[in-house]
mmCIF file of N, CA and C in Angstrom:
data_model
loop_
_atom_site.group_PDB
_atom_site.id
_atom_site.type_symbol
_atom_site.label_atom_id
_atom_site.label_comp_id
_atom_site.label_asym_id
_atom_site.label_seq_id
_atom_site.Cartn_x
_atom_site.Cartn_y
_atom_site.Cartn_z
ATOM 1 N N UNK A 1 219.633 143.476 187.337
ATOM 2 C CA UNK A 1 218.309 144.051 187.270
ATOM 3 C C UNK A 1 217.322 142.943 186.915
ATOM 4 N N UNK A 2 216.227 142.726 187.704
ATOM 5 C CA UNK A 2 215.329 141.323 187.832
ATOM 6 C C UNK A 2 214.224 141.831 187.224
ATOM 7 N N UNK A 3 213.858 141.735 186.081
ATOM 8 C CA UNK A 3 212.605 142.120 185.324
ATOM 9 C C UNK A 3 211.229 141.057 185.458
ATOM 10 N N UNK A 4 210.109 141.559 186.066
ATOM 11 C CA UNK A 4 208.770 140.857 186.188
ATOM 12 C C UNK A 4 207.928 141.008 185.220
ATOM 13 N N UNK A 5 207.381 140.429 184.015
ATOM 14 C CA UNK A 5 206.180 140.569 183.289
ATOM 15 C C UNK A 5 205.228 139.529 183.792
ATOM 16 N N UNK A 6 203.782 140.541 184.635
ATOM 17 C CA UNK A 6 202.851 139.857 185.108
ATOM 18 C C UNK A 6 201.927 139.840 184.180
ATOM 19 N N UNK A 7 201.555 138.544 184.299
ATOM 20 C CA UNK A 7 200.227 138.166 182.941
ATOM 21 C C UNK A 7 199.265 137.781 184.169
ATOM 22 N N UNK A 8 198.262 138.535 184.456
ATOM 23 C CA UNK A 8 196.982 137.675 185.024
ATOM 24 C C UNK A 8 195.833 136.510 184.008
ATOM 25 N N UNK A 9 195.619 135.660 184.322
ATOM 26 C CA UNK A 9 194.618 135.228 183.224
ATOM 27 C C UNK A 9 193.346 134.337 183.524
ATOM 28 N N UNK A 10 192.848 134.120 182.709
ATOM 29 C CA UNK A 10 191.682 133.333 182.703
ATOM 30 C C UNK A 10 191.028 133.343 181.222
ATOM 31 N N UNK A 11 191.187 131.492 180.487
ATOM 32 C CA UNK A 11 190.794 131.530 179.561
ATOM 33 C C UNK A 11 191.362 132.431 178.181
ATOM 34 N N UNK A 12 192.832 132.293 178.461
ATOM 35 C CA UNK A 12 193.765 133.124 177.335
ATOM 36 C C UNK A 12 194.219 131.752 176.591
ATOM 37 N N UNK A 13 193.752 130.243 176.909
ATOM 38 C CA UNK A 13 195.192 129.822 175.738
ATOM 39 C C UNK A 13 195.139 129.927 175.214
ATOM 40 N N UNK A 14 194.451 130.267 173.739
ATOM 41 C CA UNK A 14 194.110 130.858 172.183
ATOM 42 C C UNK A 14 195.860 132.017 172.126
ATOM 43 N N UNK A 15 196.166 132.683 173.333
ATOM 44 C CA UNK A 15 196.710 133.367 173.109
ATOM 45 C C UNK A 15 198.012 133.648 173.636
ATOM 46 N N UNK A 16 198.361 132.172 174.392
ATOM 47 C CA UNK A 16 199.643 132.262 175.082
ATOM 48 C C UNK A 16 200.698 131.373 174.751
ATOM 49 N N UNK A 17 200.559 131.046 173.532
ATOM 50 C CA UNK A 17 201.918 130.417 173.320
ATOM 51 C C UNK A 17 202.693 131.594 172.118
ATOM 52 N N UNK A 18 201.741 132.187 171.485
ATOM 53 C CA UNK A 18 202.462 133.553 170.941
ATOM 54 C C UNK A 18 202.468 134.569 171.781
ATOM 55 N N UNK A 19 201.771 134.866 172.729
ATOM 56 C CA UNK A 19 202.219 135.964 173.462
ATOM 57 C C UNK A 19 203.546 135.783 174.789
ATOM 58 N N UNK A 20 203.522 134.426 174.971
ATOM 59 C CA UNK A 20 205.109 134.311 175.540
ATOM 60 C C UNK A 20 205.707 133.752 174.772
ATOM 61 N N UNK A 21 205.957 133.612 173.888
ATOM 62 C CA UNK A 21 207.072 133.196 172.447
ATOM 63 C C UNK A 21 207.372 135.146 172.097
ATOM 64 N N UNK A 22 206.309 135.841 171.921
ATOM 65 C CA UNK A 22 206.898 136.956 171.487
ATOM 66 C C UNK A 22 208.144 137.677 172.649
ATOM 67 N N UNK A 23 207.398 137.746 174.128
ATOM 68 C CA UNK A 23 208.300 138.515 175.229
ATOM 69 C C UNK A 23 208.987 137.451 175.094
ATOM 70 N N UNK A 24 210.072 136.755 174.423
ATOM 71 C CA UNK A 24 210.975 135.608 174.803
ATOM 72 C C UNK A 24 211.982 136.249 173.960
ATOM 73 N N UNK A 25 211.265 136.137 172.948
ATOM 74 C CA UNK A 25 212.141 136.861 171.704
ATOM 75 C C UNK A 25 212.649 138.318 171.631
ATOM 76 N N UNK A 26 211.935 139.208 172.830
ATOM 77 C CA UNK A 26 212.735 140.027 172.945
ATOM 78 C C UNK A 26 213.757 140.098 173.395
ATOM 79 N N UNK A 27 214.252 138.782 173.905
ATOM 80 C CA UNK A 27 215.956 138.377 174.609
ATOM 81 C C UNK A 27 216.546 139.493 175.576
ATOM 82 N N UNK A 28 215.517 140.246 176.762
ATOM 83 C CA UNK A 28 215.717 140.725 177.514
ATOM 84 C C UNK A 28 216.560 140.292 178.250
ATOM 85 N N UNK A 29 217.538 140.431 179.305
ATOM 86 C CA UNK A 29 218.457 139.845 180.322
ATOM 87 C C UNK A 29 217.594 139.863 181.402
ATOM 88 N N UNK A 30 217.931 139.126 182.006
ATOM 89 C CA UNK A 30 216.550 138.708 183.540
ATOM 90 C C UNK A 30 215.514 139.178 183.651
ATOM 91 N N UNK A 31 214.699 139.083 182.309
ATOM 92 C CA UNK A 31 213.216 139.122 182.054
ATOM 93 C C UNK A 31 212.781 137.901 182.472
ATOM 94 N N UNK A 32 211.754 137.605 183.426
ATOM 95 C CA UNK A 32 210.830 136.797 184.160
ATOM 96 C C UNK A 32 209.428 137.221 183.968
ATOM 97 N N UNK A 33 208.524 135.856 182.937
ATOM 98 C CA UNK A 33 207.051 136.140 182.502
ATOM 99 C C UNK A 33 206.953 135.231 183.861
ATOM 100 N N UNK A 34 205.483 136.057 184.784
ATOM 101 C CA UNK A 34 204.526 135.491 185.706
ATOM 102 C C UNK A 34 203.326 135.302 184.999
ATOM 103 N N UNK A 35 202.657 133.542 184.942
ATOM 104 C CA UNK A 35 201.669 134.043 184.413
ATOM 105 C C UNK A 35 200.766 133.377 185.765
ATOM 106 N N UNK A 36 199.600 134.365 185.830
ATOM 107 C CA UNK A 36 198.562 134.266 186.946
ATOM 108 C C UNK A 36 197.223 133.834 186.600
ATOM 109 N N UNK A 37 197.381 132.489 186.781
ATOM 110 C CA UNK A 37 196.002 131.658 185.900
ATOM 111 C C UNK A 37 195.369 131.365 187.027
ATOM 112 N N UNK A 38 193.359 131.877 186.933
ATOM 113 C CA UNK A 38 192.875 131.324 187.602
ATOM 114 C C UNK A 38 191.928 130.136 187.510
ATOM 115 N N UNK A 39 192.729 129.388 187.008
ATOM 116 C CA UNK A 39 192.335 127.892 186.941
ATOM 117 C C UNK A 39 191.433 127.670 185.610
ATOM 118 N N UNK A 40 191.780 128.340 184.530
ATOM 119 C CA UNK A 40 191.233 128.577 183.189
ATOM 120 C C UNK A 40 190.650 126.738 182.595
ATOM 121 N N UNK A 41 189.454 127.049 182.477
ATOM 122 C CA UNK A 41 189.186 125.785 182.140
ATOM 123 C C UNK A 41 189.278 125.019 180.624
ATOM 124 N N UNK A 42 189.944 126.260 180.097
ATOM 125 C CA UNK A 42 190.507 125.963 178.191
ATOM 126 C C UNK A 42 192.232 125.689 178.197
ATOM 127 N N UNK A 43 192.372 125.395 179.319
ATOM 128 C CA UNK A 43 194.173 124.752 179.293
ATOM 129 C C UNK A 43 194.986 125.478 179.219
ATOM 130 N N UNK A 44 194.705 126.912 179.890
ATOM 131 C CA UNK A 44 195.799 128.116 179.903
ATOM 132 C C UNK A 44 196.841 127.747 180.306
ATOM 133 N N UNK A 45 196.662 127.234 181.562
ATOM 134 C CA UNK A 45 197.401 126.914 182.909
ATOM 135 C C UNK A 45 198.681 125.751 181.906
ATOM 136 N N UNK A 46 198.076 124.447 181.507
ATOM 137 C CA UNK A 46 198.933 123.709 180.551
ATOM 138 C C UNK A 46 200.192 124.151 179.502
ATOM 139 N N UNK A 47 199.178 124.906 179.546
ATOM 140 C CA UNK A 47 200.127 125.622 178.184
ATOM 141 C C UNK A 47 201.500 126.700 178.917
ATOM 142 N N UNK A 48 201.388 127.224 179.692
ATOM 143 C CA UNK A 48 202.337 128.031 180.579
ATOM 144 C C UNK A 48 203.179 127.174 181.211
ATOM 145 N N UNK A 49 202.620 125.637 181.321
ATOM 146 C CA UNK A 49 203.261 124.735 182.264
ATOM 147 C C UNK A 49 204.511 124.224 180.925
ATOM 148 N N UNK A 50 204.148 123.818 180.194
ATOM 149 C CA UNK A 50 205.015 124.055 178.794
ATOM 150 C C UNK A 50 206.234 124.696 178.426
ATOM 151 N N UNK A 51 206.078 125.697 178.382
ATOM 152 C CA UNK A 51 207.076 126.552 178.372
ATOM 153 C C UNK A 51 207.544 126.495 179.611
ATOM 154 N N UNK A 52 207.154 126.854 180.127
ATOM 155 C CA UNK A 52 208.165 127.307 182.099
ATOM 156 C C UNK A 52 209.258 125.442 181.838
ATOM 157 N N UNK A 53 208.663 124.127 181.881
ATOM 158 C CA UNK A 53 209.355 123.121 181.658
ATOM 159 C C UNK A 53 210.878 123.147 180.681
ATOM 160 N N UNK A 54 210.442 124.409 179.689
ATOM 161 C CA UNK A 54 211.942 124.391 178.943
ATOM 162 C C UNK A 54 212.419 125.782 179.084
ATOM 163 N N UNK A 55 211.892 126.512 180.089
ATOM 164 C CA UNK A 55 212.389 127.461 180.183
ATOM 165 C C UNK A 55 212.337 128.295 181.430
ATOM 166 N N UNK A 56 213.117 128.658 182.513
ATOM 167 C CA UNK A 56 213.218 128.741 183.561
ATOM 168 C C UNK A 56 212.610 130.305 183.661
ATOM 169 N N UNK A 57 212.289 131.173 182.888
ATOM 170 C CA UNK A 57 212.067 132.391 182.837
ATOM 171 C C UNK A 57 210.428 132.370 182.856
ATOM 172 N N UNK A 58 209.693 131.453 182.534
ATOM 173 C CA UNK A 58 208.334 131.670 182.439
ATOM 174 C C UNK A 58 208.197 131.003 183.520
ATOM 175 N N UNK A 59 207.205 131.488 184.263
ATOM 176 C CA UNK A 59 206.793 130.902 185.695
ATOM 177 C C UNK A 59 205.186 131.173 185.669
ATOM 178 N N UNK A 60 204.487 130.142 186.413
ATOM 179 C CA UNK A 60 202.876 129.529 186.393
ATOM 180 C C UNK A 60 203.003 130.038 187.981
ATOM 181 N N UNK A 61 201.669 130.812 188.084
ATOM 182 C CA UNK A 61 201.015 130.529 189.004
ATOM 183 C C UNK A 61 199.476 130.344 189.166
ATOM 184 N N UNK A 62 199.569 129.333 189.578
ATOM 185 C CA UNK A 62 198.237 128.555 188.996
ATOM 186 C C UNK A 62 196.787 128.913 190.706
ATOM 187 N N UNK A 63 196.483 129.628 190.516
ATOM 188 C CA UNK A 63 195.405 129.586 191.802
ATOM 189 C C UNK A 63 194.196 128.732 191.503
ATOM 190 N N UNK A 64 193.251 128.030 192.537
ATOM 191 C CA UNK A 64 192.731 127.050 192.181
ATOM 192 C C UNK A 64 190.903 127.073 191.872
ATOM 193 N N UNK A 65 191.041 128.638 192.187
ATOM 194 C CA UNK A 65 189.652 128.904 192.128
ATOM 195 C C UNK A 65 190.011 130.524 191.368
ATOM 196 N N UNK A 66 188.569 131.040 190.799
ATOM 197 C CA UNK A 66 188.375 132.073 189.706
ATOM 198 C C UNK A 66 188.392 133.057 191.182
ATOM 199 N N UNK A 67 189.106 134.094 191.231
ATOM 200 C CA UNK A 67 189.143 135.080 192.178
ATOM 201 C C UNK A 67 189.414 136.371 191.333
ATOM 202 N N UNK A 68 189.738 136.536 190.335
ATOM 203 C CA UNK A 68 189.307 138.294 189.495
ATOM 204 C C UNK A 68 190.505 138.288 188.955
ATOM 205 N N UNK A 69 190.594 139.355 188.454
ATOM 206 C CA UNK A 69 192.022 140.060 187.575
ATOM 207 C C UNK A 69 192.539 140.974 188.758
ATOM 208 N N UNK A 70 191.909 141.448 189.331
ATOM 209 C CA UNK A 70 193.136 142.926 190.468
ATOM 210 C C UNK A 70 193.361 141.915 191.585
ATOM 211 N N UNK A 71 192.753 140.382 192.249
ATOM 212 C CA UNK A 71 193.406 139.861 192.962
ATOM 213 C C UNK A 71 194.459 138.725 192.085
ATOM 214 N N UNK A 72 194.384 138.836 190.858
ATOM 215 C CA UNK A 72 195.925 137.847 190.013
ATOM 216 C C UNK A 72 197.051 138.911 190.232
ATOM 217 N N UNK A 73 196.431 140.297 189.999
ATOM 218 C CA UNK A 73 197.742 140.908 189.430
ATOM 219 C C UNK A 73 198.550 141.290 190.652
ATOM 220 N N UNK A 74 197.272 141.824 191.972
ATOM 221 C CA UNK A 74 197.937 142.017 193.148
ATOM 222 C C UNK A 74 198.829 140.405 193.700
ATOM 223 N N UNK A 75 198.698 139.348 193.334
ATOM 224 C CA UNK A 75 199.133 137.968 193.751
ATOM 225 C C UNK A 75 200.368 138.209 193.255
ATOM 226 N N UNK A 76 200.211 138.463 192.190
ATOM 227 C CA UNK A 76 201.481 138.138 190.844
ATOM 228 C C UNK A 76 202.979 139.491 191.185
ATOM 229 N N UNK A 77 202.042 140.462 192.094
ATOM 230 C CA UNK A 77 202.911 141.778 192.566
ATOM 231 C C UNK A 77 203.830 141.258 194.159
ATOM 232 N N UNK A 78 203.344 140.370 194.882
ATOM 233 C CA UNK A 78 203.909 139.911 195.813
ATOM 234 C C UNK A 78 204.624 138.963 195.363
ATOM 235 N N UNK A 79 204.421 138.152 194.785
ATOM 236 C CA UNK A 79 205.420 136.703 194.022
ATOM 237 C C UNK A 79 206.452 137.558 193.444
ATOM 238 N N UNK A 80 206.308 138.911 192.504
ATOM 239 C CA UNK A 80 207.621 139.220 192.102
ATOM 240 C C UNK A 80 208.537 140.122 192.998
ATOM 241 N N UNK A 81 208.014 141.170 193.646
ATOM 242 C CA UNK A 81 208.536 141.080 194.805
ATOM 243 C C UNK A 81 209.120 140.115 195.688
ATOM 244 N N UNK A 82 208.644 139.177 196.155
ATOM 245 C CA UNK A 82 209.639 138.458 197.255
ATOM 246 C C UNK A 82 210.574 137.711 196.337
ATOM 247 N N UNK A 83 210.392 137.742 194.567
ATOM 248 C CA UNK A 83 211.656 137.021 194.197
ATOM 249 C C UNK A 83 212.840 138.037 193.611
ATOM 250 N N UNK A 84 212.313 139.273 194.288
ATOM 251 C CA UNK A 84 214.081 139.888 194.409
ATOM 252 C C UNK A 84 213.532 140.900 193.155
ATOM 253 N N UNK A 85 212.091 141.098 192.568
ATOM 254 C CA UNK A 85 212.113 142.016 191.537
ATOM 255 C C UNK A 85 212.129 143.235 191.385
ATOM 256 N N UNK A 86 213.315 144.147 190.422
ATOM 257 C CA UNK A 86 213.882 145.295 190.666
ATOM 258 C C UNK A 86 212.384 146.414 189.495
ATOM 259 N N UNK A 87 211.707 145.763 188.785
ATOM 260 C CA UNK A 87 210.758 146.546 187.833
ATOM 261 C C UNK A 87 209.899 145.157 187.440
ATOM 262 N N UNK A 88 208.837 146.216 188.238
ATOM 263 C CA UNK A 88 207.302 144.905 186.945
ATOM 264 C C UNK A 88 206.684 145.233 186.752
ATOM 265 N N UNK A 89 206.508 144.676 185.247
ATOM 266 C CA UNK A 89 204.955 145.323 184.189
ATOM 267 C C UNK A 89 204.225 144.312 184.188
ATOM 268 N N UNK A 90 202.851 144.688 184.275
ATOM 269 C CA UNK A 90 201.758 143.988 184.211
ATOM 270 C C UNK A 90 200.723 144.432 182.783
ATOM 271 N N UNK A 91 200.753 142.750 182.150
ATOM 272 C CA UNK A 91 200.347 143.466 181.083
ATOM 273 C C UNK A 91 199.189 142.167 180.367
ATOM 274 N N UNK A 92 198.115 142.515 179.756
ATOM 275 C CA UNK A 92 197.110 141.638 179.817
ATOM 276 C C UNK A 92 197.330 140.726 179.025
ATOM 277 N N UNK A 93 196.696 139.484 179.018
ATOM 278 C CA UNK A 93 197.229 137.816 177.810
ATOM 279 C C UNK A 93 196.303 138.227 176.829
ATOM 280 N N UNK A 94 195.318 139.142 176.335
ATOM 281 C CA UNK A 94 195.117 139.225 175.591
ATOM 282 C C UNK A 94 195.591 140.091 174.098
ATOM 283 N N UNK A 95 196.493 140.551 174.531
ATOM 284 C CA UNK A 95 197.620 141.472 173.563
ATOM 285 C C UNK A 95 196.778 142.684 173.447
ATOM 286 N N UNK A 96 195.891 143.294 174.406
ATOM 287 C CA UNK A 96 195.719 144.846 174.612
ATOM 288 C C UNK A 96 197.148 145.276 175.208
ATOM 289 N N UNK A 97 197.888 144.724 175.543
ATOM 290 C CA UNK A 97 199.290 145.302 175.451
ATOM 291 C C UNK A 97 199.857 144.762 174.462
ATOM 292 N N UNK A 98 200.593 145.714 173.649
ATOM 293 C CA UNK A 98 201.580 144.875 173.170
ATOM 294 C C UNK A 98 202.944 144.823 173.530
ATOM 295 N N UNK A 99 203.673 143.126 173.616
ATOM 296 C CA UNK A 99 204.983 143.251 173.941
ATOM 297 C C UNK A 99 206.418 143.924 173.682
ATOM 298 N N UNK A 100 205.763 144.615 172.149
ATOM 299 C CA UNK A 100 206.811 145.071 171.255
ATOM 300 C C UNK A 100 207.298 146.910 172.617
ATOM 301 N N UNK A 101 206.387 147.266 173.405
ATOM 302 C CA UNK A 101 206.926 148.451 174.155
ATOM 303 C C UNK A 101 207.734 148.091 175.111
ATOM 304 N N UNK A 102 207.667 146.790 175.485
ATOM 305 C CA UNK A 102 208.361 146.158 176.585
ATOM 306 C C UNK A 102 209.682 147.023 177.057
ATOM 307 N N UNK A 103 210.467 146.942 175.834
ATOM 308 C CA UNK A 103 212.138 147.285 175.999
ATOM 309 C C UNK A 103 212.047 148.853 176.506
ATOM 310 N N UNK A 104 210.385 149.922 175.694
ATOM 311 C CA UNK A 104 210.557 151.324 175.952
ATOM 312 C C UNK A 104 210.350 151.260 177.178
ATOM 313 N N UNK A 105 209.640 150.523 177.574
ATOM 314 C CA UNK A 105 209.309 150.423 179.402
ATOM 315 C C UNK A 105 210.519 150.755 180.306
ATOM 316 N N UNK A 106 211.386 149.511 179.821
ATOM 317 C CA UNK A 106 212.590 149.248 180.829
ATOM 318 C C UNK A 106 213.460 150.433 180.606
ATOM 319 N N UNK A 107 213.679 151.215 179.113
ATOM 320 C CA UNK A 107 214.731 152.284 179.312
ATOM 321 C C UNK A 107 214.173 153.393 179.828
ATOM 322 N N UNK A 108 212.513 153.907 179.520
ATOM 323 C CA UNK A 108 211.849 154.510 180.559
ATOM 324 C C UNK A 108 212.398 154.471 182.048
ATOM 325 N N UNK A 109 211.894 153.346 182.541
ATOM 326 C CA UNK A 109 211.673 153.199 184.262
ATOM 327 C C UNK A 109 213.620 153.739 184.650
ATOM 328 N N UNK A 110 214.391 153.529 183.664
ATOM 329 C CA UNK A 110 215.739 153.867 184.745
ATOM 330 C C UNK A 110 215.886 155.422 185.287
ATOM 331 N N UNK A 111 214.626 156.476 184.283
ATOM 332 C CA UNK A 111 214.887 157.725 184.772
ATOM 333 C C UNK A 111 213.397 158.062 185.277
ATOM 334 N N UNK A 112 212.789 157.322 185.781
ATOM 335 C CA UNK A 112 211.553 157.538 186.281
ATOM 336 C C UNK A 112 210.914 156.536 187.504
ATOM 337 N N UNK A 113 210.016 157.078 188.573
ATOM 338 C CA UNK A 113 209.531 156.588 189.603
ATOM 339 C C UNK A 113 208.677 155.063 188.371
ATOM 340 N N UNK A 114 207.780 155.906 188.328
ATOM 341 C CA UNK A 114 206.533 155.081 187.396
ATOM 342 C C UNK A 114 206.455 155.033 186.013
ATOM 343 N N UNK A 115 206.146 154.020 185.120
ATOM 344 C CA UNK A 115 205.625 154.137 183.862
ATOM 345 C C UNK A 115 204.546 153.502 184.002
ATOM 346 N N UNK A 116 203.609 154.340 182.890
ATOM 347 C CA UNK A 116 202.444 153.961 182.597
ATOM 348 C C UNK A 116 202.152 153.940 180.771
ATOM 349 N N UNK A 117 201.748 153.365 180.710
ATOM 350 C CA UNK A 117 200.937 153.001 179.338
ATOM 351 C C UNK A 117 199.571 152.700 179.439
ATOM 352 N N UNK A 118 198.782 153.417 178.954
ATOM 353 C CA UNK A 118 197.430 153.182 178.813
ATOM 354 C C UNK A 118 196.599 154.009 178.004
ATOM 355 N N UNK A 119 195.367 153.577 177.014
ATOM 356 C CA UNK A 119 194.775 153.925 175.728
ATOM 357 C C UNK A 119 194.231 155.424 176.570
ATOM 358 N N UNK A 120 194.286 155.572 177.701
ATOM 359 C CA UNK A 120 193.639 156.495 178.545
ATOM 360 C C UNK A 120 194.422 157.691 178.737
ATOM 361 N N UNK A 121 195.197 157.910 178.232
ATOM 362 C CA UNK A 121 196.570 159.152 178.826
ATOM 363 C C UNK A 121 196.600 159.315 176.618
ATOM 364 N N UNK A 122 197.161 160.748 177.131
ATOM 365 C CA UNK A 122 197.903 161.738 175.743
ATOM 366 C C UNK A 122 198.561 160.881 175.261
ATOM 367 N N UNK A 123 198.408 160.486 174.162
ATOM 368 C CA UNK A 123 199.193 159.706 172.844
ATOM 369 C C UNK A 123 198.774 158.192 172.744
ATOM 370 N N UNK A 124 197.882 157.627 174.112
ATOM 371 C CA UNK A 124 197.791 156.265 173.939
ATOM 372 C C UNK A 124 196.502 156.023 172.789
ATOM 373 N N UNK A 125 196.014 154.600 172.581
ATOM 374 C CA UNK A 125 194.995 154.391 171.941
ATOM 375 C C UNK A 125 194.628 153.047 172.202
ATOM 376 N N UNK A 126 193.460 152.742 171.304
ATOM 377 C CA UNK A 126 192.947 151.279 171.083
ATOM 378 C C UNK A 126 192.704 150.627 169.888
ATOM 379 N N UNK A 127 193.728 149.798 169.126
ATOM 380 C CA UNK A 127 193.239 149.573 168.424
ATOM 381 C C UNK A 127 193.143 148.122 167.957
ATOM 382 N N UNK A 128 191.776 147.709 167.308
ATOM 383 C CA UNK A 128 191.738 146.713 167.000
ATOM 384 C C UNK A 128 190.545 145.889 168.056
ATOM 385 N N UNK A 129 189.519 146.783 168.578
ATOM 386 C CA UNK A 129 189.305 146.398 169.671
ATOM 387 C C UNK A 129 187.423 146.644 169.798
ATOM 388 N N UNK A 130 186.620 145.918 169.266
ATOM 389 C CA UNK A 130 185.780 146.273 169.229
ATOM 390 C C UNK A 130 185.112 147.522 170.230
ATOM 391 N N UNK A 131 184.024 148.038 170.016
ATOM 392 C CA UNK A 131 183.312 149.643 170.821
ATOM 393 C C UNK A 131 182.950 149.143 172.324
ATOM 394 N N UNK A 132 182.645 148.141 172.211
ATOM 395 C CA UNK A 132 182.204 147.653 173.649
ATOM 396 C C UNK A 132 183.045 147.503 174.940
ATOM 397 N N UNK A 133 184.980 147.067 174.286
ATOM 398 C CA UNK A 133 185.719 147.226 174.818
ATOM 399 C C UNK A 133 186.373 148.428 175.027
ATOM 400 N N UNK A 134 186.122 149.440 174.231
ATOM 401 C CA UNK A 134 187.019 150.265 174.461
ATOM 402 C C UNK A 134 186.858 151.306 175.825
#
């Protein structure tokens, strides 16, 4: 079972060497972080290049111009697809997801089409997140 966690980004490194140190540590079995940088000019991209170097599970994809978040994540949905991926979550570098549901995801999805998580559905929320974002 080939697990995809898509990170789209731009301008996350403040927040990506703990947010892929945390999904690492959940010691998933063929968990694969995509991260989808569009050419972040605060050294996102560097920093992903980092890790992926000692670790074959984090993978960069680096596009070379700023093109949005729904064309990273749709990018990041074909890259895990054609590499054989059986479930992928897409989940933001700024830790409005957190990684700690990861594992409920995966035992979710074996008896279900879709999972969803979002502050927008019965039981979800936001927290920590100033009014403007929510």
């Amino acid at each position: 079972m080939k697990i995809f966690v898509i990170i789209p980004t731009y301008n996350e490194a403040v927040n990506m060497e703990e947010l892929i140190s945390r999904i690492l540590k959940l010691n998933i079995k063929d968990l694969y972080i995509l991260v989808v940088d569009d050419n972040s000019p605060d050294g996102t991209a560097d920093i992903v290049a980092n890790f992926s170097e000692k670790d074959k599970r984090v993978l960069l994809l680096k596009r070379y111009k700023k093109r949005g978040r729904g064309s990273a994540g749709t990018n990041g949905f074909k890259y895990a697809l054609n590499a054989g991926a059986d479930y992928i979550i897409e989940m933001d570098g700024d830790f409005s997801h957190n990684p700690k549901y990861i594992p409920d995801f995966i035992k979710a999805i074996k008896d279900n089409d879709v999972v969803l998580g979002s502050r927008f559905i019965k039981g979800g929320c936001d927290v920590g997140r100033g009014l403007k974002r929510r």
